[in-house]
Amino acid sequence: MYLLLAQITVEDLEREKLFLQHNYQFLTFGLMAAWLILAIFVLMMFSRERRLKREIASLKAMLEEKSAKA
Amino acid sequence: MRDKIIYGIGIAAAAVIAWNLYAIWGLPDEVNQGSVYKIIFFHVPMWAAGGTGAVTSLVASVLFLITRKFKLDALAVASTEVGLAFLTIGLATGSIWGRQIWGIWWTWDARLTSALICWILYAGYLMLRRAVEEPTQRAIFAAVYSIFAFIDVPIVFFSIKWWRTQHPQPVFWGGGSFPPDWTRHFLWNMAAMIALGVVLTAVRYRQEEAQREIDSLRRMAHAL
């Protein structure tokens, strides 16, 4: 046991520390990427919804105007 | 009423995801991968939601070709678009996970390549719809294309069984296992992502209906 511990160098510990730090970094990147893509998609849907509602309202107004003239 | 149900499911799914995010963050690290393995709680459910979108699109496309009901065409486009968003997240999270564990962002193995082809095929579906003006022709072309695109889905799913890949075997049917509390969080996330997909598809479906209403209003405006 002690023999095994004696074989661990400072470099090994540094490498392990860096790996653990990178783990948290990449986990955060992964989660951020997931939520960011989802948020962009939802925002695109919201903007499309607004555009469609505007378009329907303007077309209905135009039709009413045209039928009133006719 | 339909809106209330849709938004109710959406709020429930968001609440489950938020609770799970907090709970997963507190889970202990995995012995080989450390904390980065926790991406699996989002990576796999995103693929499940994307796959659900692909299956829905296939069923709707087949039914459209049989019945010629445009509501089914609307369902096909809605589920494809939402599914594609989830596939994008699946590819992105997988690439980030791979960078830390394999040391590379990407490799051309059977799973990753077939998954990318799947993404390109479904992106092509949306591009095809934009390219065809006439609604009936667009719906027929899109339905046939969607059936063709689905051929890749089982290849993506079984690629890790059929070929030797850099991508590991699946946890649940590849000989691995999760501790029970991890499985619980995993399955809840899976259910929440699929529910979120259903909600987004329902909203997108309504937008397609609105688009059809716009088309008919335009035709009326031209006729007057």
PDB file of N, CA, C and O in Angstrom, chain B residues 5-54:
ATOM      1  N   ILE B   5     -53.722  22.560 -21.526  1.00  0.00           N
ATOM      2  CA  ILE B   5     -53.098  21.233 -21.368  1.00  0.00           C
ATOM      3  C   ILE B   5     -51.647  21.271 -21.854  1.00  0.00           C
ATOM      4  O   ILE B   5     -50.731  20.812 -21.178  1.00  0.00           O
ATOM      5  N   ILE B   6     -51.450  21.904 -23.037  1.00  0.00           N
ATOM      6  CA  ILE B   6     -50.093  21.982 -23.620  1.00  0.00           C
ATOM      7  C   ILE B   6     -49.142  22.714 -22.677  1.00  0.00           C
ATOM      8  O   ILE B   6     -48.055  22.217 -22.356  1.00  0.00           O
ATOM      9  N   TYR B   7     -49.595  23.911 -22.217  1.00  0.00           N
ATOM     10  CA  TYR B   7     -48.709  24.691 -21.347  1.00  0.00           C
ATOM     11  C   TYR B   7     -48.540  24.025 -19.981  1.00  0.00           C
ATOM     12  O   TYR B   7     -47.476  24.137 -19.360  1.00  0.00           O
ATOM     13  N   GLY B   8     -49.582  23.307 -19.522  1.00  0.00           N
ATOM     14  CA  GLY B   8     -49.476  22.551 -18.264  1.00  0.00           C
ATOM     15  C   GLY B   8     -48.395  21.486 -18.353  1.00  0.00           C
ATOM     16  O   GLY B   8     -47.560  21.364 -17.445  1.00  0.00           O
ATOM     17  N   ILE B   9     -48.395  20.741 -19.465  1.00  0.00           N
ATOM     18  CA  ILE B   9     -47.362  19.702 -19.658  1.00  0.00           C
ATOM     19  C   ILE B   9     -45.978  20.362 -19.730  1.00  0.00           C
ATOM     20  O   ILE B   9     -45.009  19.878 -19.154  1.00  0.00           O
ATOM     21  N   GLY B  10     -45.909  21.508 -20.436  1.00  0.00           N
ATOM     22  CA  GLY B  10     -44.640  22.230 -20.582  1.00  0.00           C
ATOM     23  C   GLY B  10     -44.088  22.672 -19.234  1.00  0.00           C
ATOM     24  O   GLY B  10     -42.895  22.496 -18.946  1.00  0.00           O
ATOM     25  N   ILE B  11     -44.966  23.226 -18.391  1.00  0.00           N
ATOM     26  CA  ILE B  11     -44.524  23.693 -17.064  1.00  0.00           C
ATOM     27  C   ILE B  11     -44.079  22.501 -16.207  1.00  0.00           C
ATOM     28  O   ILE B  11     -43.049  22.570 -15.524  1.00  0.00           O
ATOM     29  N   ALA B  12     -44.845  21.393 -16.284  1.00  0.00           N
ATOM     30  CA  ALA B  12     -44.479  20.193 -15.512  1.00  0.00           C
ATOM     31  C   ALA B  12     -43.120  19.658 -15.965  1.00  0.00           C
ATOM     32  O   ALA B  12     -42.270  19.312 -15.129  1.00  0.00           O
ATOM     33  N   ALA B  13     -42.915  19.624 -17.293  1.00  0.00           N
ATOM     34  CA  ALA B  13     -41.631  19.131 -17.833  1.00  0.00           C
ATOM     35  C   ALA B  13     -40.479  20.027 -17.388  1.00  0.00           C
ATOM     36  O   ALA B  13     -39.422  19.532 -16.971  1.00  0.00           O
ATOM     37  N   ALA B  14     -40.697  21.355 -17.447  1.00  0.00           N
ATOM     38  CA  ALA B  14     -39.645  22.301 -17.040  1.00  0.00           C
ATOM     39  C   ALA B  14     -39.326  22.139 -15.550  1.00  0.00           C
ATOM     40  O   ALA B  14     -38.155  22.200 -15.152  1.00  0.00           O
ATOM     41  N   ALA B  15     -40.380  21.911 -14.734  1.00  0.00           N
ATOM     42  CA  ALA B  15     -40.169  21.737 -13.294  1.00  0.00           C
ATOM     43  C   ALA B  15     -39.357  20.468 -13.018  1.00  0.00           C
ATOM     44  O   ALA B  15     -38.423  20.484 -12.191  1.00  0.00           O
ATOM     45  N   VAL B  16     -39.676  19.384 -13.734  1.00  0.00           N
ATOM     46  CA  VAL B  16     -38.940  18.115 -13.544  1.00  0.00           C
ATOM     47  C   VAL B  16     -37.478  18.302 -13.954  1.00  0.00           C
ATOM     48  O   VAL B  16     -36.558  17.864 -13.249  1.00  0.00           O
ATOM     49  N   ILE B  17     -37.254  18.993 -15.083  1.00  0.00           N
ATOM     50  CA  ILE B  17     -35.879  19.209 -15.564  1.00  0.00           C
ATOM     51  C   ILE B  17     -35.086  20.055 -14.554  1.00  0.00           C
ATOM     52  O   ILE B  17     -33.943  19.748 -14.232  1.00  0.00           O
ATOM     53  N   ALA B  18     -35.736  21.123 -14.026  1.00  0.00           N
ATOM     54  CA  ALA B  18     -35.047  22.000 -13.056  1.00  0.00           C
ATOM     55  C   ALA B  18     -34.699  21.224 -11.789  1.00  0.00           C
ATOM     56  O   ALA B  18     -33.573  21.318 -11.278  1.00  0.00           O
ATOM     57  N   TRP B  19     -35.660  20.428 -11.294  1.00  0.00           N
ATOM     58  CA  TRP B  19     -35.420  19.627 -10.082  1.00  0.00           C
ATOM     59  C   TRP B  19     -34.307  18.610 -10.341  1.00  0.00           C
ATOM     60  O   TRP B  19     -33.408  18.413  -9.523  1.00  0.00           O
ATOM     61  N   ASN B  20     -34.357  17.970 -11.516  1.00  0.00           N
ATOM     62  CA  ASN B  20     -33.373  16.955 -11.877  1.00  0.00           C
ATOM     63  C   ASN B  20     -31.979  17.556 -12.032  1.00  0.00           C
ATOM     64  O   ASN B  20     -30.988  16.950 -11.640  1.00  0.00           O
ATOM     65  N   LEU B  21     -31.936  18.750 -12.613  1.00  0.00           N
ATOM     66  CA  LEU B  21     -30.648  19.433 -12.814  1.00  0.00           C
ATOM     67  C   LEU B  21     -29.959  19.633 -11.465  1.00  0.00           C
ATOM     68  O   LEU B  21     -28.762  19.382 -11.306  1.00  0.00           O
ATOM     69  N   TYR B  22     -30.744  20.073 -10.484  1.00  0.00           N
ATOM     70  CA  TYR B  22     -30.230  20.295  -9.127  1.00  0.00           C
ATOM     71  C   TYR B  22     -29.782  18.965  -8.507  1.00  0.00           C
ATOM     72  O   TYR B  22     -28.696  18.866  -7.936  1.00  0.00           O
ATOM     73  N   ALA B  23     -30.635  17.924  -8.668  1.00  0.00           N
ATOM     74  CA  ALA B  23     -30.341  16.620  -8.062  1.00  0.00           C
ATOM     75  C   ALA B  23     -29.124  15.964  -8.712  1.00  0.00           C
ATOM     76  O   ALA B  23     -28.273  15.399  -8.019  1.00  0.00           O
ATOM     77  N   ILE B  24     -29.035  16.071 -10.049  1.00  0.00           N
ATOM     78  CA  ILE B  24     -27.924  15.436 -10.777  1.00  0.00           C
ATOM     79  C   ILE B  24     -26.595  16.103 -10.427  1.00  0.00           C
ATOM     80  O   ILE B  24     -25.567  15.455 -10.302  1.00  0.00           O
ATOM     81  N   TRP B  25     -26.644  17.407 -10.244  1.00  0.00           N
ATOM     82  CA  TRP B  25     -25.418  18.150  -9.894  1.00  0.00           C
ATOM     83  C   TRP B  25     -24.838  17.617  -8.579  1.00  0.00           C
ATOM     84  O   TRP B  25     -23.625  17.600  -8.370  1.00  0.00           O
ATOM     85  N   GLY B  26     -25.714  17.153  -7.685  1.00  0.00           N
ATOM     86  CA  GLY B  26     -25.274  16.657  -6.374  1.00  0.00           C
ATOM     87  C   GLY B  26     -24.884  15.184  -6.366  1.00  0.00           C
ATOM     88  O   GLY B  26     -24.411  14.684  -5.341  1.00  0.00           O
ATOM     89  N   LEU B  27     -25.046  14.470  -7.497  1.00  0.00           N
ATOM     90  CA  LEU B  27     -24.680  13.047  -7.525  1.00  0.00           C
ATOM     91  C   LEU B  27     -23.159  12.883  -7.444  1.00  0.00           C
ATOM     92  O   LEU B  27     -22.415  13.760  -7.887  1.00  0.00           O
ATOM     93  N   PRO B  28     -22.696  11.760  -6.867  1.00  0.00           N
ATOM     94  CA  PRO B  28     -21.230  11.561  -6.794  1.00  0.00           C
ATOM     95  C   PRO B  28     -20.625  11.346  -8.184  1.00  0.00           C
ATOM     96  O   PRO B  28     -21.334  10.983  -9.128  1.00  0.00           O
ATOM     97  N   ASP B  29     -19.301  11.563  -8.272  1.00  0.00           N
ATOM     98  CA  ASP B  29     -18.614  11.381  -9.554  1.00  0.00           C
ATOM     99  C   ASP B  29     -18.505   9.893  -9.890  1.00  0.00           C
ATOM    100  O   ASP B  29     -18.464   9.046  -9.005  1.00  0.00           O
ATOM    101  N   GLU B  30     -18.425   9.620 -11.205  1.00  0.00           N
ATOM    102  CA  GLU B  30     -18.222   8.241 -11.661  1.00  0.00           C
ATOM    103  C   GLU B  30     -16.730   7.928 -11.558  1.00  0.00           C
ATOM    104  O   GLU B  30     -15.889   8.827 -11.731  1.00  0.00           O
ATOM    105  N   VAL B  31     -16.406   6.651 -11.289  1.00  0.00           N
ATOM    106  CA  VAL B  31     -15.023   6.306 -10.945  1.00  0.00           C
ATOM    107  C   VAL B  31     -14.026   6.565 -12.090  1.00  0.00           C
ATOM    108  O   VAL B  31     -12.903   7.028 -11.851  1.00  0.00           O
ATOM    109  N   ASN B  32     -14.413   6.316 -13.340  1.00  0.00           N
ATOM    110  CA  ASN B  32     -13.477   6.503 -14.457  1.00  0.00           C
ATOM    111  C   ASN B  32     -13.557   7.881 -15.087  1.00  0.00           C
ATOM    112  O   ASN B  32     -12.552   8.447 -15.492  1.00  0.00           O
ATOM    113  N   GLN B  33     -14.776   8.410 -15.200  1.00  0.00           N
ATOM    114  CA  GLN B  33     -14.974   9.646 -15.961  1.00  0.00           C
ATOM    115  C   GLN B  33     -15.059  10.898 -15.086  1.00  0.00           C
ATOM    116  O   GLN B  33     -15.060  12.008 -15.609  1.00  0.00           O
ATOM    117  N   GLY B  34     -15.192  10.730 -13.788  1.00  0.00           N
ATOM    118  CA  GLY B  34     -15.369  11.905 -12.925  1.00  0.00           C
ATOM    119  C   GLY B  34     -16.765  12.470 -13.096  1.00  0.00           C
ATOM    120  O   GLY B  34     -17.725  11.723 -13.277  1.00  0.00           O
ATOM    121  N   SER B  35     -16.854  13.822 -13.107  1.00  0.00           N
ATOM    122  CA  SER B  35     -18.189  14.444 -13.132  1.00  0.00           C
ATOM    123  C   SER B  35     -18.771  14.583 -14.538  1.00  0.00           C
ATOM    124  O   SER B  35     -19.978  14.732 -14.701  1.00  0.00           O
ATOM    125  N   VAL B  36     -17.895  14.512 -15.568  1.00  0.00           N
ATOM    126  CA  VAL B  36     -18.368  14.792 -16.934  1.00  0.00           C
ATOM    127  C   VAL B  36     -19.390  13.747 -17.418  1.00  0.00           C
ATOM    128  O   VAL B  36     -20.172  14.022 -18.329  1.00  0.00           O
ATOM    129  N   TYR B  37     -19.416  12.581 -16.764  1.00  0.00           N
ATOM    130  CA  TYR B  37     -20.376  11.534 -17.171  1.00  0.00           C
ATOM    131  C   TYR B  37     -21.817  12.038 -17.043  1.00  0.00           C
ATOM    132  O   TYR B  37     -22.721  11.494 -17.667  1.00  0.00           O
ATOM    133  N   LYS B  38     -22.019  13.071 -16.196  1.00  0.00           N
ATOM    134  CA  LYS B  38     -23.387  13.552 -15.950  1.00  0.00           C
ATOM    135  C   LYS B  38     -24.057  14.084 -17.217  1.00  0.00           C
ATOM    136  O   LYS B  38     -25.276  14.275 -17.232  1.00  0.00           O
ATOM    137  N   ILE B  39     -23.260  14.318 -18.256  1.00  0.00           N
ATOM    138  CA  ILE B  39     -23.838  14.724 -19.547  1.00  0.00           C
ATOM    139  C   ILE B  39     -24.806  13.657 -20.049  1.00  0.00           C
ATOM    140  O   ILE B  39     -25.773  13.971 -20.750  1.00  0.00           O
ATOM    141  N   ILE B  40     -24.585  12.389 -19.652  1.00  0.00           N
ATOM    142  CA  ILE B  40     -25.465  11.297 -20.125  1.00  0.00           C
ATOM    143  C   ILE B  40     -26.926  11.557 -19.755  1.00  0.00           C
ATOM    144  O   ILE B  40     -27.835  11.167 -20.486  1.00  0.00           O
ATOM    145  N   PHE B  41     -27.157  12.252 -18.631  1.00  0.00           N
ATOM    146  CA  PHE B  41     -28.531  12.515 -18.181  1.00  0.00           C
ATOM    147  C   PHE B  41     -29.272  13.469 -19.134  1.00  0.00           C
ATOM    148  O   PHE B  41     -30.475  13.625 -19.032  1.00  0.00           O
ATOM    149  N   PHE B  42     -28.509  14.132 -20.004  1.00  0.00           N
ATOM    150  CA  PHE B  42     -29.131  15.054 -20.968  1.00  0.00           C
ATOM    151  C   PHE B  42     -28.914  14.584 -22.401  1.00  0.00           C
ATOM    152  O   PHE B  42     -29.795  14.722 -23.238  1.00  0.00           O
ATOM    153  N   HIS B  43     -27.718  14.021 -22.660  1.00  0.00           N
ATOM    154  CA  HIS B  43     -27.360  13.584 -24.012  1.00  0.00           C
ATOM    155  C   HIS B  43     -28.338  12.498 -24.519  1.00  0.00           C
ATOM    156  O   HIS B  43     -28.916  12.646 -25.601  1.00  0.00           O
ATOM    157  N   VAL B  44     -28.531  11.449 -23.739  1.00  0.00           N
ATOM    158  CA  VAL B  44     -29.403  10.341 -24.175  1.00  0.00           C
ATOM    159  C   VAL B  44     -30.878  10.777 -24.259  1.00  0.00           C
ATOM    160  O   VAL B  44     -31.540  10.510 -25.264  1.00  0.00           O
ATOM    161  N   PRO B  45     -31.422  11.464 -23.222  1.00  0.00           N
ATOM    162  CA  PRO B  45     -32.814  11.921 -23.357  1.00  0.00           C
ATOM    163  C   PRO B  45     -33.051  12.840 -24.563  1.00  0.00           C
ATOM    164  O   PRO B  45     -34.112  12.790 -25.179  1.00  0.00           O
ATOM    165  N   MET B  46     -32.038  13.647 -24.927  1.00  0.00           N
ATOM    166  CA  MET B  46     -32.194  14.507 -26.108  1.00  0.00           C
ATOM    167  C   MET B  46     -32.332  13.644 -27.366  1.00  0.00           C
ATOM    168  O   MET B  46     -33.141  13.929 -28.244  1.00  0.00           O
ATOM    169  N   TRP B  47     -31.522  12.580 -27.449  1.00  0.00           N
ATOM    170  CA  TRP B  47     -31.615  11.664 -28.597  1.00  0.00           C
ATOM    171  C   TRP B  47     -32.948  10.934 -28.595  1.00  0.00           C
ATOM    172  O   TRP B  47     -33.531  10.696 -29.659  1.00  0.00           O
ATOM    173  N   ALA B  48     -33.431  10.596 -27.381  1.00  0.00           N
ATOM    174  CA  ALA B  48     -34.734   9.913 -27.289  1.00  0.00           C
ATOM    175  C   ALA B  48     -35.844  10.837 -27.798  1.00  0.00           C
ATOM    176  O   ALA B  48     -36.731  10.404 -28.546  1.00  0.00           O
ATOM    177  N   ALA B  49     -35.762  12.123 -27.405  1.00  0.00           N
ATOM    178  CA  ALA B  49     -36.775  13.090 -27.860  1.00  0.00           C
ATOM    179  C   ALA B  49     -36.669  13.293 -29.375  1.00  0.00           C
ATOM    180  O   ALA B  49     -37.689  13.367 -30.080  1.00  0.00           O
ATOM    181  N   GLY B  50     -35.431  13.351 -29.878  1.00  0.00           N
ATOM    182  CA  GLY B  50     -35.222  13.492 -31.329  1.00  0.00           C
ATOM    183  C   GLY B  50     -35.753  12.289 -32.083  1.00  0.00           C
ATOM    184  O   GLY B  50     -36.410  12.420 -33.127  1.00  0.00           O
ATOM    185  N   GLY B  51     -35.503  11.098 -31.534  1.00  0.00           N
ATOM    186  CA  GLY B  51     -35.989   9.864 -32.154  1.00  0.00           C
ATOM    187  C   GLY B  51     -37.512   9.798 -32.149  1.00  0.00           C
ATOM    188  O   GLY B  51     -38.118   9.344 -33.129  1.00  0.00           O
ATOM    189  N   THR B  52     -38.117  10.273 -31.053  1.00  0.00           N
ATOM    190  CA  THR B  52     -39.586  10.311 -30.980  1.00  0.00           C
ATOM    191  C   THR B  52     -40.139  11.210 -32.084  1.00  0.00           C
ATOM    192  O   THR B  52     -41.143  10.878 -32.727  1.00  0.00           O
ATOM    193  N   GLY B  53     -39.452  12.334 -32.308  1.00  0.00           N
ATOM    194  CA  GLY B  53     -39.847  13.251 -33.384  1.00  0.00           C
ATOM    195  C   GLY B  53     -39.768  12.567 -34.743  1.00  0.00           C
ATOM    196  O   GLY B  53     -40.676  12.698 -35.574  1.00  0.00           O
ATOM    197  N   ALA B  54     -38.692  11.783 -34.957  1.00  0.00           N
ATOM    198  CA  ALA B  54     -38.504  11.090 -36.242  1.00  0.00           C
ATOM    199  C   ALA B  54     -39.593  10.042 -36.459  1.00  0.00           C
ATOM    200  O   ALA B  54     -40.131   9.912 -37.569  1.00  0.00           O
TER     201      ALA B  54
END
